[in-house]
């Protein structure tokens, strides 16, 4: 994943940014930054799930990158290099499971479909 071009992996990201109205553009997160470091754009993985303007594929990509980051932190911690913050890998995995269960909106209208979000504590245990 390192050195990957987010626009090449998710070609519709720039399309989404270009097609957004001015009002929506204010609500659209910095996708370039979100693909590189999701935690710098979103406070929690569930903020990604709840975002009304992101497509399912975009949410999945951001969460997969976040999961990789958390996995690397877990690995460093296991090797005796603690980073200070507790791992959020379980939380990211739960968010990924929620996104996987949701249907993808029509790609021609990425902001037209708002995904219902229901937080389920049992999803963390799965």
mmCIF file of C-alpha atoms in Angstrom:
data_model
loop_
_atom_site.group_PDB
_atom_site.id
_atom_site.type_symbol
_atom_site.label_atom_id
_atom_site.label_comp_id
_atom_site.label_asym_id
_atom_site.label_seq_id
_atom_site.Cartn_x
_atom_site.Cartn_y
_atom_site.Cartn_z
ATOM 1 C CA UNK A 1 0.000 0.000 0.000
ATOM 2 C CA UNK A 2 2.889 2.355 0.590
ATOM 3 C CA UNK A 3 3.467 4.723 -2.272
ATOM 4 C CA UNK A 4 0.065 3.910 -3.763
ATOM 5 C CA UNK A 5 -1.783 6.662 -5.532
ATOM 6 C CA UNK A 6 -5.220 7.072 -3.895
ATOM 7 C CA UNK A 7 -6.660 8.531 -7.094
ATOM 8 C CA UNK A 8 -5.509 5.414 -8.973
ATOM 9 C CA UNK A 9 -7.004 3.047 -6.423
ATOM 10 C CA UNK A 10 -10.268 4.935 -6.112
ATOM 11 C CA UNK A 11 -10.627 6.750 -9.448
ATOM 12 C CA UNK A 12 -14.016 8.202 -8.556
ATOM 13 C CA UNK A 13 -12.631 10.145 -5.571
ATOM 14 C CA UNK A 14 -11.700 13.126 -7.729
ATOM 15 C CA UNK A 15 -14.976 12.745 -9.647
ATOM 16 C CA UNK A 16 -16.886 12.901 -6.349
ATOM 17 C CA UNK A 17 -14.982 16.012 -5.311
ATOM 18 C CA UNK A 18 -15.603 17.693 -8.697
ATOM 19 C CA UNK A 19 -19.326 16.867 -8.780
ATOM 20 C CA UNK A 20 -20.123 17.957 -5.228
ATOM 21 C CA UNK A 21 -22.066 21.132 -4.726
ATOM 22 C CA UNK A 22 -20.396 23.891 -2.765
ATOM 23 C CA UNK A 23 -22.400 22.926 0.316
ATOM 24 C CA UNK A 24 -21.477 19.254 -0.051
ATOM 25 C CA UNK A 25 -17.832 20.138 -0.705
ATOM 26 C CA UNK A 26 -17.675 21.681 2.759
ATOM 27 C CA UNK A 27 -18.925 18.391 4.225
ATOM 28 C CA UNK A 28 -16.685 16.176 2.103
ATOM 29 C CA UNK A 29 -13.583 15.082 4.013
ATOM 30 C CA UNK A 30 -10.070 15.473 2.654
ATOM 31 C CA UNK A 31 -10.014 12.158 0.771
ATOM 32 C CA UNK A 32 -6.348 12.400 -0.171
ATOM 33 C CA UNK A 33 -5.409 12.639 3.497
ATOM 34 C CA UNK A 34 -8.013 10.053 4.533
ATOM 35 C CA UNK A 35 -6.497 7.438 2.205
ATOM 36 C CA UNK A 36 -3.025 8.018 3.641
ATOM 37 C CA UNK A 37 -3.886 8.489 7.333
ATOM 38 C CA UNK A 38 -7.579 7.956 8.128
ATOM 39 C CA UNK A 39 -7.133 8.796 11.822
ATOM 40 C CA UNK A 40 -6.010 12.311 10.851
ATOM 41 C CA UNK A 41 -9.351 12.979 9.137
ATOM 42 C CA UNK A 42 -11.868 10.951 11.160
ATOM 43 C CA UNK A 43 -12.105 10.790 14.955
ATOM 44 C CA UNK A 44 -13.408 7.222 14.994
ATOM 45 C CA UNK A 45 -13.888 4.431 12.451
ATOM 46 C CA UNK A 46 -17.632 4.777 12.936
ATOM 47 C CA UNK A 47 -17.440 8.382 11.716
ATOM 48 C CA UNK A 48 -16.392 6.875 8.382
ATOM 49 C CA UNK A 49 -19.388 4.498 8.444
ATOM 50 C CA UNK A 50 -21.811 7.320 9.287
ATOM 51 C CA UNK A 51 -20.513 9.811 6.713
ATOM 52 C CA UNK A 52 -23.448 10.639 4.402
ATOM 53 C CA UNK A 53 -21.455 11.634 1.301
ATOM 54 C CA UNK A 54 -19.016 8.727 1.047
ATOM 55 C CA UNK A 55 -19.856 5.725 -1.078
ATOM 56 C CA UNK A 56 -19.635 2.239 0.389
ATOM 57 C CA UNK A 57 -16.499 1.541 -1.657
ATOM 58 C CA UNK A 58 -14.835 4.709 -0.392
ATOM 59 C CA UNK A 59 -15.726 3.857 3.213
ATOM 60 C CA UNK A 60 -14.391 0.342 2.748
ATOM 61 C CA UNK A 61 -11.099 1.596 1.294
ATOM 62 C CA UNK A 62 -10.572 4.110 4.112
ATOM 63 C CA UNK A 63 -11.390 1.507 6.768
ATOM 64 C CA UNK A 64 -9.112 -1.106 5.191
ATOM 65 C CA UNK A 65 -6.244 1.359 5.270
ATOM 66 C CA UNK A 66 -7.090 2.222 8.880
ATOM 67 C CA UNK A 67 -7.117 -1.485 9.759
ATOM 68 C CA UNK A 68 -3.659 -1.871 8.217
ATOM 69 C CA UNK A 69 -2.346 1.070 10.256
ATOM 70 C CA UNK A 70 -3.787 -0.408 13.451
ATOM 71 C CA UNK A 71 -2.373 -3.835 12.604
ATOM 72 C CA UNK A 72 1.087 -2.316 12.230
ATOM 73 C CA UNK A 73 0.701 -0.582 15.611
ATOM 74 C CA UNK A 74 -0.331 -3.905 17.187
ATOM 75 C CA UNK A 75 2.679 -5.578 15.609
ATOM 76 C CA UNK A 76 5.037 -2.892 16.922
ATOM 77 C CA UNK A 77 3.509 -3.218 20.380
ATOM 78 C CA UNK A 78 3.948 -7.006 20.296
ATOM 79 C CA UNK A 79 7.608 -6.513 19.426
ATOM 80 C CA UNK A 80 8.121 -4.281 22.453
ATOM 81 C CA UNK A 81 7.779 -0.910 20.729
ATOM 82 C CA UNK A 82 4.631 0.535 22.348
ATOM 83 C CA UNK A 83 3.214 3.586 20.593
ATOM 84 C CA UNK A 84 1.342 4.941 23.621
ATOM 85 C CA UNK A 85 -2.215 4.766 22.313
ATOM 86 C CA UNK A 86 -4.262 1.574 22.627
ATOM 87 C CA UNK A 87 -5.058 -0.303 19.451
ATOM 88 C CA UNK A 88 -8.366 0.400 17.727
ATOM 89 C CA UNK A 89 -8.130 -2.618 15.441
ATOM 90 C CA UNK A 90 -11.265 -4.238 16.902
ATOM 91 C CA UNK A 91 -13.208 -1.009 16.434
ATOM 92 C CA UNK A 92 -12.026 -0.705 12.811
ATOM 93 C CA UNK A 93 -12.933 -4.344 12.116
ATOM 94 C CA UNK A 94 -16.414 -3.768 13.537
ATOM 95 C CA UNK A 95 -16.857 -0.728 11.289
ATOM 96 C CA UNK A 96 -15.700 -2.759 8.278
ATOM 97 C CA UNK A 97 -18.277 -5.441 9.085
ATOM 98 C CA UNK A 98 -21.002 -2.783 9.185
ATOM 99 C CA UNK A 99 -19.933 -1.357 5.819
ATOM 100 C CA UNK A 100 -19.781 -4.828 4.290
ATOM 101 C CA UNK A 101 -23.416 -5.429 5.244
ATOM 102 C CA UNK A 102 -24.653 -2.219 3.620
ATOM 103 C CA UNK A 103 -25.613 -1.985 -0.023
ATOM 104 C CA UNK A 104 -23.774 0.357 -2.325
ATOM 105 C CA UNK A 105 -25.655 3.375 -3.685
ATOM 106 C CA UNK A 106 -26.013 4.148 -7.358
ATOM 107 C CA UNK A 107 -22.548 5.376 -8.469
ATOM 108 C CA UNK A 108 -24.194 8.064 -10.586
ATOM 109 C CA UNK A 109 -25.593 9.639 -7.408
ATOM 110 C CA UNK A 110 -23.043 9.013 -4.628
ATOM 111 C CA UNK A 111 -24.526 11.613 -2.290
ATOM 112 C CA UNK A 112 -28.178 10.719 -2.894
ATOM 113 C CA UNK A 113 -28.296 7.662 -0.637
ATOM 114 C CA UNK A 114 -27.768 8.042 3.097
ATOM 115 C CA UNK A 115 -26.758 4.785 4.719
ATOM 116 C CA UNK A 116 -28.674 4.025 7.904
ATOM 117 C CA UNK A 117 -26.274 3.575 10.791
ATOM 118 C CA UNK A 118 -27.039 1.428 13.798
ATOM 119 C CA UNK A 119 -24.336 1.009 16.426
ATOM 120 C CA UNK A 120 -24.263 -2.534 17.747
ATOM 121 C CA UNK A 121 -21.996 -3.324 20.680
ATOM 122 C CA UNK A 122 -22.187 -7.025 19.788
ATOM 123 C CA UNK A 123 -20.491 -6.277 16.456
ATOM 124 C CA UNK A 124 -17.268 -5.640 18.386
ATOM 125 C CA UNK A 125 -17.376 -9.126 19.840
ATOM 126 C CA UNK A 126 -17.809 -10.856 16.480
#
